Amino acid sequence: MSRFYDLVQLATGSKQVSRIFAAELKDVPMGAKILDVGGGTGLYRDLCPKTCSYLNLDLDWTKLQGFKRRHPADQAARGSGVHLPLADQSMDICLMIFVSHHLSADDLHAVLQETRRVP
């Protein structure tokens, strides 16, 4: 299933999104702690420096298993961005790519509040 998901992402513009985010993430400092909310299969993990600490948070266990097969050194957790299981200011950067269309207006507001709380 995770391969099919990645193919759909590719068909819907993930290469263009990758170029945009690669430019934004090129100066991430060594050791930065990055949270990818709704990171799925980790399609955008390779945009972040290998020296960073990367946490992929997603509700879909199947996607997270695919992520762990491809990126065994990184962390994955099953959870919701509405209630991030992290302490205040425990991350340096929060990513949320191709997620907002899955959320209600109230949930989007909650996720944005949470992503402001943790970095």
CSV table of C-alpha atoms in Angstrom, one decimal:
chain,number,residue,atom,x,y,z
A,1,MET,CA,0.0,0.0,0.0
A,2,SER,CA,2.8,2.5,0.8
A,3,ARG,CA,4.2,2.2,-2.7
A,4,PHE,CA,0.7,2.9,-4.2
A,5,TYR,CA,0.5,6.0,-1.9
A,6,ASP,CA,3.9,7.2,-3.1
A,7,LEU,CA,2.8,6.8,-6.7
A,8,VAL,CA,-0.3,8.9,-6.1
A,9,GLN,CA,1.8,11.6,-4.4
A,10,LEU,CA,4.1,11.6,-7.4
A,11,ALA,CA,1.1,11.9,-9.8
A,12,THR,CA,-0.3,14.8,-7.8
A,13,GLY,CA,2.8,17.0,-7.8
A,14,SER,CA,5.2,15.8,-5.1
A,15,LYS,CA,8.3,16.6,-7.3
A,16,GLN,CA,7.3,20.3,-7.5
A,17,VAL,CA,6.6,20.4,-3.7
A,18,SER,CA,10.0,18.7,-3.1
A,19,ARG,CA,11.8,21.4,-5.0
A,20,ILE,CA,10.1,24.1,-3.0
A,21,PHE,CA,10.8,22.5,0.4
A,22,ALA,CA,14.3,21.5,-0.6
A,23,ALA,CA,15.1,25.2,-1.0
A,24,GLU,CA,13.5,26.0,2.4
A,25,LEU,CA,15.3,23.2,4.2
A,26,LYS,CA,18.8,23.6,2.7
A,27,ASP,CA,20.1,25.6,5.7
A,28,VAL,CA,18.7,23.5,8.5
A,29,PRO,CA,21.4,23.3,11.2
A,30,MET,CA,23.1,20.0,12.1
A,31,GLY,CA,21.2,18.2,14.8
A,32,ALA,CA,17.9,20.1,14.3
A,33,LYS,CA,14.8,18.2,15.6
A,34,ILE,CA,12.2,18.0,12.8
A,35,LEU,CA,8.6,16.9,13.2
A,36,ASP,CA,6.8,15.8,10.1
A,37,VAL,CA,3.0,15.9,11.0
A,38,GLY,CA,1.2,13.5,8.7
A,39,GLY,CA,4.5,12.4,7.2
A,40,GLY,CA,3.0,9.1,5.9
A,41,THR,CA,5.6,7.0,4.1
A,42,GLY,CA,8.3,9.7,4.7
A,43,LEU,CA,8.3,10.8,1.1
A,44,TYR,CA,9.9,14.1,2.1
A,45,ARG,CA,12.4,12.8,4.6
A,46,ASP,CA,15.3,13.0,2.2
A,47,LEU,CA,14.8,16.8,1.9
A,48,CYS,CA,16.0,17.1,5.5
A,49,PRO,CA,19.7,16.8,6.3
A,50,LYS,CA,20.8,13.3,7.5
A,51,THR,CA,22.2,15.0,10.6
A,52,CYS,CA,18.8,16.1,11.9
A,53,SER,CA,16.7,14.2,14.3
A,54,TYR,CA,13.5,13.3,12.3
A,55,LEU,CA,10.1,12.3,13.8
A,56,ASN,CA,7.4,11.1,11.5
A,57,LEU,CA,3.9,11.4,13.1
A,58,ASP,CA,1.0,9.8,11.3
A,59,LEU,CA,-2.3,8.1,12.0
A,60,ASP,CA,-1.8,5.4,9.4
A,61,TRP,CA,0.2,2.5,10.8
A,62,THR,CA,0.7,0.9,7.4
A,63,LYS,CA,2.4,4.1,6.1
A,64,LEU,CA,4.5,4.3,9.2
A,65,GLN,CA,5.7,0.8,8.7
A,66,GLY,CA,6.7,1.6,5.1
A,67,PHE,CA,8.6,4.7,6.5
A,68,LYS,CA,10.5,2.6,9.0
A,69,ARG,CA,11.5,0.1,6.3
A,70,ARG,CA,13.0,2.9,4.3
A,71,HIS,CA,14.4,5.0,7.2
A,72,PRO,CA,15.2,2.6,10.1
A,73,ALA,CA,17.4,5.2,11.9
A,74,ASP,CA,14.5,7.7,12.2
A,75,GLN,CA,11.7,7.8,14.6
A,76,ALA,CA,8.0,7.1,13.8
A,77,ALA,CA,5.0,7.5,16.0
A,78,ARG,CA,1.3,6.9,15.5
A,79,GLY,CA,-0.7,10.0,16.5
A,80,SER,CA,-2.6,13.0,15.6
A,81,GLY,CA,-1.4,16.5,15.0
A,82,VAL,CA,-4.5,17.8,16.9
A,83,HIS,CA,-2.8,16.7,20.1
A,84,LEU,CA,0.9,16.4,19.5
A,85,PRO,CA,2.5,14.0,22.0
A,86,LEU,CA,5.4,16.3,22.6
A,87,ALA,CA,6.5,18.8,25.1
A,88,ASP,CA,6.4,22.6,24.5
A,89,GLN,CA,9.4,23.8,22.4
A,90,SER,CA,10.8,20.2,22.0
A,91,MET,CA,11.2,20.5,18.2
A,92,ASP,CA,13.1,23.0,16.0
A,93,ILE,CA,11.0,22.6,12.8
A,94,CYS,CA,7.5,21.3,12.1
A,95,LEU,CA,6.6,20.2,8.6
A,96,MET,CA,3.0,19.5,7.4
A,97,ILE,CA,2.9,18.6,3.7
A,98,PHE,CA,-0.3,17.6,1.9
A,99,VAL,CA,-2.2,17.2,5.2
A,100,SER,CA,-4.6,20.2,5.5
A,101,HIS,CA,-7.2,18.8,3.0
A,102,HIS,CA,-7.7,15.8,5.3
A,103,LEU,CA,-8.8,18.1,8.2
A,104,SER,CA,-11.9,19.9,9.2
A,105,ALA,CA,-11.6,23.6,9.8
A,106,ASP,CA,-11.6,23.0,13.6
A,107,ASP,CA,-8.9,20.3,13.4
A,108,LEU,CA,-6.7,22.4,11.1
A,109,HIS,CA,-6.9,25.2,13.6
A,110,ALA,CA,-5.9,22.8,16.4
A,111,VAL,CA,-3.0,21.3,14.4
A,112,LEU,CA,-1.7,24.8,13.6
A,113,GLN,CA,-1.9,25.7,17.3
A,114,GLU,CA,0.0,22.6,18.2
A,115,THR,CA,2.7,23.1,15.6
A,116,ARG,CA,3.3,26.6,17.0
A,117,ARG,CA,3.6,25.2,20.5
A,118,VAL,CA,6.3,22.6,19.9
A,119,PRO,CA,9.1,24.6,18.1
